[in-house]
PDB file of C-alpha atoms in Angstrom:
ATOM      1  CA  MET A 178      -8.963 -15.796  -4.508  1.00 47.00           C
ATOM      2  CA  THR A 179      -7.897 -15.135  -8.062  1.00 48.00           C
ATOM      3  CA  PRO A 180      -4.414 -13.583  -7.978  1.00 49.00           C
ATOM      4  CA  THR A 181      -4.474 -12.960 -11.749  1.00 52.00           C
ATOM      5  CA  ARG A 182      -7.213 -10.362 -11.375  1.00 57.00           C
ATOM      6  CA  TYR A 183      -4.653  -8.278  -9.489  1.00 53.00           C
ATOM      7  CA  LEU A 184      -1.938  -8.350 -12.166  1.00 49.00           C
ATOM      8  CA  PRO A 185      -2.492  -4.752 -13.383  1.00 55.00           C
ATOM      9  CA  ALA A 186      -2.511  -3.459  -9.822  1.00 55.00           C
ATOM     10  CA  LEU A 187       0.511  -5.614  -8.937  1.00 47.00           C
ATOM     11  CA  ALA A 188       2.419  -3.917 -11.745  1.00 48.00           C
ATOM     12  CA  ALA A 189       1.435  -0.531 -10.312  1.00 51.00           C
ATOM     13  CA  VAL A 190       2.605  -1.538  -6.816  1.00 50.00           C
ATOM     14  CA  ALA A 191       5.907  -2.783  -8.266  1.00 49.00           C
ATOM     15  CA  ALA A 192       6.362   0.551 -10.028  1.00 45.00           C
ATOM     16  CA  LEU A 193       5.569   2.410  -6.799  1.00 45.00           C
ATOM     17  CA  LEU A 194       8.095   0.306  -4.877  1.00 45.00           C
ATOM     18  CA  LEU A 195      10.701   0.901  -7.548  1.00 45.00           C
ATOM     19  CA  LEU A 196      10.095   4.649  -7.568  1.00 42.00           C
ATOM     20  CA  THR A 197      10.199   4.947  -3.773  1.00 44.00           C
ATOM     21  CA  GLY A 198      13.355   2.850  -3.509  1.00 44.00           C
ATOM     22  CA  ARG A 199      11.639   0.130  -1.502  1.00 44.00           C
ATOM     23  CA  TRP A 200      12.124  -2.571  -4.158  1.00 40.00           C
ATOM     24  CA  GLN A 201      15.273  -3.818  -2.404  1.00 40.00           C
ATOM     25  CA  GLU A 202      13.221  -4.617   0.705  1.00 43.00           C
ATOM     26  CA  VAL A 203      11.026  -7.126  -1.138  1.00 42.00           C
ATOM     27  CA  LYS A 204      12.520 -10.604  -0.991  1.00 41.00           C
ATOM     28  CA  ALA A 205      11.465 -13.750  -2.803  1.00 38.00           C
ATOM     29  CA  GLY A 206       9.458 -16.490  -1.113  1.00 42.00           C
ATOM     30  CA  PRO A 207       5.882 -17.593  -0.537  1.00 47.00           C
ATOM     31  CA  GLU A 208       5.287 -15.228   2.386  1.00 53.00           C
ATOM     32  CA  ASN A 209       6.487 -12.259   0.356  1.00 61.00           C
ATOM     33  CA  ASN A 210       4.355 -13.388  -2.558  1.00 82.00           C
ATOM     34  CA  ASP A 211       1.371 -13.225  -0.184  1.00 89.00           C
ATOM     35  CA  CYS A 212       2.593  -9.790   0.839  1.00 92.00           C
ATOM     36  CA  ALA A 213       2.650  -8.615  -2.766  1.00 92.00           C
ATOM     37  CA  VAL A 214      -0.825 -10.038  -3.366  1.00 92.00           C
ATOM     38  CA  ALA A 215      -2.148  -8.351  -0.192  1.00 93.00           C
ATOM     39  CA  GLN A 216      -0.584  -5.024  -1.152  1.00 92.00           C
ATOM     40  CA  THR A 217      -2.070  -5.304  -4.605  1.00 92.00           C
ATOM     41  CA  ALA A 218      -5.497  -6.215  -3.238  1.00 93.00           C
ATOM     42  CA  PHE A 219      -5.364  -3.278  -0.829  1.00 94.00           C
ATOM     43  CA  GLY A 220      -4.100  -1.096  -3.659  1.00 92.00           C
ATOM     44  CA  ASP A 221      -7.701  -0.828  -4.833  1.00 93.00           C
ATOM     45  CA  CYS A 222      -8.446   0.947  -1.527  1.00 95.00           C
ATOM     46  CA  ILE A 223      -5.481   3.333  -1.469  1.00 94.00           C
ATOM     47  CA  ALA A 224      -7.116   6.167  -3.428  1.00 94.00           C
ATOM     48  CA  TYR A 225      -9.993   6.183  -0.929  1.00 96.00           C
ATOM     49  CA  VAL A 226      -8.013   5.862   2.330  1.00 95.00           C
ATOM     50  CA  SER A 227      -5.514   8.483   1.167  1.00 93.00           C
ATOM     51  CA  GLY A 228      -8.265  10.979   0.307  1.00 94.00           C
ATOM     52  CA  PHE A 229      -7.721  11.069  -3.459  1.00 93.00           C
ATOM     53  CA  GLU A 230     -11.166   9.559  -4.084  1.00 94.00           C
ATOM     54  CA  ASP A 231     -14.397  10.241  -2.209  1.00 94.00           C
ATOM     55  CA  LYS A 232     -15.761   6.720  -2.704  1.00 94.00           C
ATOM     56  CA  PHE A 233     -14.207   3.284  -2.493  1.00 93.00           C
ATOM     57  CA  SER A 234     -14.665   0.760  -5.251  1.00 93.00           C
ATOM     58  CA  PRO A 235     -16.253  -2.693  -5.092  1.00 95.00           C
ATOM     59  CA  ARG A 236     -12.800  -4.053  -5.990  1.00 95.00           C
ATOM     60  CA  CYS A 237     -11.523  -2.563  -2.736  1.00 96.00           C
ATOM     61  CA  CYS A 238     -14.079  -4.597  -0.784  1.00 97.00           C
ATOM     62  CA  ARG A 239     -13.219  -7.768  -2.705  1.00 96.00           C
ATOM     63  CA  GLY A 240      -9.577  -7.093  -1.953  1.00 96.00           C
ATOM     64  CA  LEU A 241     -10.296  -6.777   1.778  1.00 95.00           C
ATOM     65  CA  ALA A 242     -12.163 -10.087   1.714  1.00 96.00           C
ATOM     66  CA  ASP A 243      -9.251 -11.719  -0.096  1.00 95.00           C
ATOM     67  CA  ILE A 244      -6.775 -10.339   2.433  1.00 95.00           C
ATOM     68  CA  LYS A 245      -8.879 -11.662   5.289  1.00 94.00           C
ATOM     69  CA  ASP A 246      -8.952 -15.101   3.672  1.00 95.00           C
ATOM     70  CA  MET A 247      -5.162 -15.051   3.383  1.00 94.00           C
ATOM     71  CA  ALA A 248      -4.729 -14.600   7.154  1.00 91.00           C
ATOM     72  CA  PRO A 249      -6.108 -17.568   9.121  1.00 91.00           C
ATOM     73  CA  THR A 250      -3.455 -17.309  11.876  1.00 91.00           C
ATOM     74  CA  ALA A 251      -2.207 -14.515  14.106  1.00 90.00           C
ATOM     75  CA  ASP A 252       1.250 -14.700  12.527  1.00 91.00           C
ATOM     76  CA  ARG A 253      -0.198 -14.312   9.032  1.00 92.00           C
ATOM     77  CA  ARG A 254      -2.407 -11.408  10.170  1.00 92.00           C
ATOM     78  CA  ARG A 255       0.628  -9.640  11.626  1.00 92.00           C
ATOM     79  CA  ALA A 256       2.675 -10.256   8.478  1.00 93.00           C
ATOM     80  CA  LEU A 257      -0.069  -9.026   6.146  1.00 94.00           C
ATOM     81  CA  CYS A 258      -0.722  -6.044   8.407  1.00 94.00           C
ATOM     82  CA  ALA A 259       2.957  -5.106   8.088  1.00 94.00           C
ATOM     83  CA  CYS A 260       2.774  -5.449   4.301  1.00 93.00           C
ATOM     84  CA  ILE A 261      -0.270  -3.190   4.075  1.00 94.00           C
ATOM     85  CA  HIS A 262       1.322  -0.753   6.529  1.00 93.00           C
ATOM     86  CA  SER A 263       4.424  -0.450   4.341  1.00 92.00           C
ATOM     87  CA  GLU A 264       2.212   0.295   1.341  1.00 91.00           C
ATOM     88  CA  MET A 265       0.376   3.021   3.262  1.00 90.00           C
ATOM     89  CA  VAL A 266       3.659   4.593   4.354  1.00 89.00           C
ATOM     90  CA  ALA A 267       4.937   4.522   0.756  1.00 90.00           C
ATOM     91  CA  VAL A 268       1.824   6.376  -0.426  1.00 87.00           C
ATOM     92  CA  GLY A 269       2.498   9.126   2.087  1.00 86.00           C
ATOM     93  CA  LYS A 270      -1.016  10.014   3.208  1.00 85.00           C
ATOM     94  CA  VAL A 271      -3.634   8.043   5.116  1.00 91.00           C
ATOM     95  CA  ILE A 272      -6.895   9.237   6.653  1.00 94.00           C
ATOM     96  CA  PRO A 273      -7.252   7.060   9.783  1.00 94.00           C
ATOM     97  CA  ASP A 274     -11.067   7.325   9.979  1.00 95.00           C
ATOM     98  CA  ARG A 275     -11.400   6.031   6.423  1.00 95.00           C
ATOM     99  CA  VAL A 276      -9.205   3.017   7.142  1.00 94.00           C
ATOM    100  CA  THR A 277     -11.019   2.280  10.391  1.00 94.00           C
ATOM    101  CA  SER A 278     -14.502   2.458   8.837  1.00 95.00           C
ATOM    102  CA  LEU A 279     -13.656   0.633   5.604  1.00 95.00           C
ATOM    103  CA  PRO A 280     -14.243  -2.958   6.832  1.00 95.00           C
ATOM    104  CA  ALA A 281     -17.737  -2.108   8.088  1.00 96.00           C
ATOM    105  CA  LYS A 282     -18.586  -0.254   4.888  1.00 96.00           C
ATOM    106  CA  CYS A 283     -17.457  -3.266   2.876  1.00 96.00           C
ATOM    107  CA  GLY A 284     -19.143  -5.798   5.163  1.00 96.00           C
ATOM    108  CA  VAL A 285     -15.833  -7.580   5.798  1.00 95.00           C
ATOM    109  CA  ARG A 286     -14.783  -8.524   9.321  1.00 93.00           C
ATOM    110  CA  ILE A 287     -11.090  -7.721   9.254  1.00 91.00           C
ATOM    111  CA  ALA A 288      -9.483  -6.341  12.393  1.00 87.00           C
ATOM    112  CA  PHE A 289      -5.848  -6.052  11.367  1.00 90.00           C
ATOM    113  CA  LEU A 290      -5.756  -3.055   9.044  1.00 90.00           C
ATOM    114  CA  PRO A 291      -3.223  -0.467  10.189  1.00 92.00           C
ATOM    115  CA  ASN A 292      -4.843   2.943  10.530  1.00 89.00           C
ATOM    116  CA  SER A 293      -1.829   5.210  10.981  1.00 87.00           C
ATOM    117  CA  TYR A 294       1.864   5.473  10.239  1.00 86.00           C
ATOM    118  CA  TYR A 295       2.594   4.610  13.872  1.00 88.00           C
ATOM    119  CA  PHE A 296       0.430   1.469  13.978  1.00 89.00           C
ATOM    120  CA  LYS A 297       2.402  -1.465  15.394  1.00 89.00           C
ATOM    121  CA  CYS A 298       1.117  -4.617  13.729  1.00 90.00           C
ATOM    122  CA  SER A 299       3.111  -6.817  16.101  1.00 85.00           C
ATOM    123  CA  ARG A 300       1.371  -5.265  19.087  1.00 80.00           C
ATOM    124  CA  TYR A 301      -2.213  -4.555  18.035  1.00 67.00           C
ATOM    125  CA  VAL A 302      -3.202  -7.385  15.730  1.00 63.00           C
ATOM    126  CA  PRO A 303      -5.726  -9.672  17.450  1.00 63.00           C
ATOM    127  CA  THR A 304      -4.686 -13.289  17.925  1.00 60.00           C
ATOM    128  CA  ASN A 305      -8.154 -14.675  17.269  1.00 56.00           C
ATOM    129  CA  ILE A 306     -11.050 -13.473  15.169  1.00 51.00           C
ATOM    130  CA  HIS A 307     -14.617 -14.483  15.870  1.00 48.00           C
TER     131      HIS A 307
END
């Protein structure tokens, strides 16, 4: 994964967090750095899953693959799921069917994407991925 390719999107996520007042919730540390990278990577999918765009970009699919690679354990999958979930909530609109179908459309086996505001990452994230 090349985190530098996400720098412009990371700046946009930081601005979104600042504007929504969620900046205080982001704490320093390696796990939160992974969270910021995951949110930035998924940021390329937000316009599609929120209904602002009719098509998803190839960068969205690369971002999903990067997120999957960042989550080799159940604990990491749950943590990254929670990070992505908080980004979706901050955006304010999510179309569940688009989130659910996105991994298949991108050809990425990732089973821990939250698909609604009420998704409980701690409860529904699979412990092993085949």
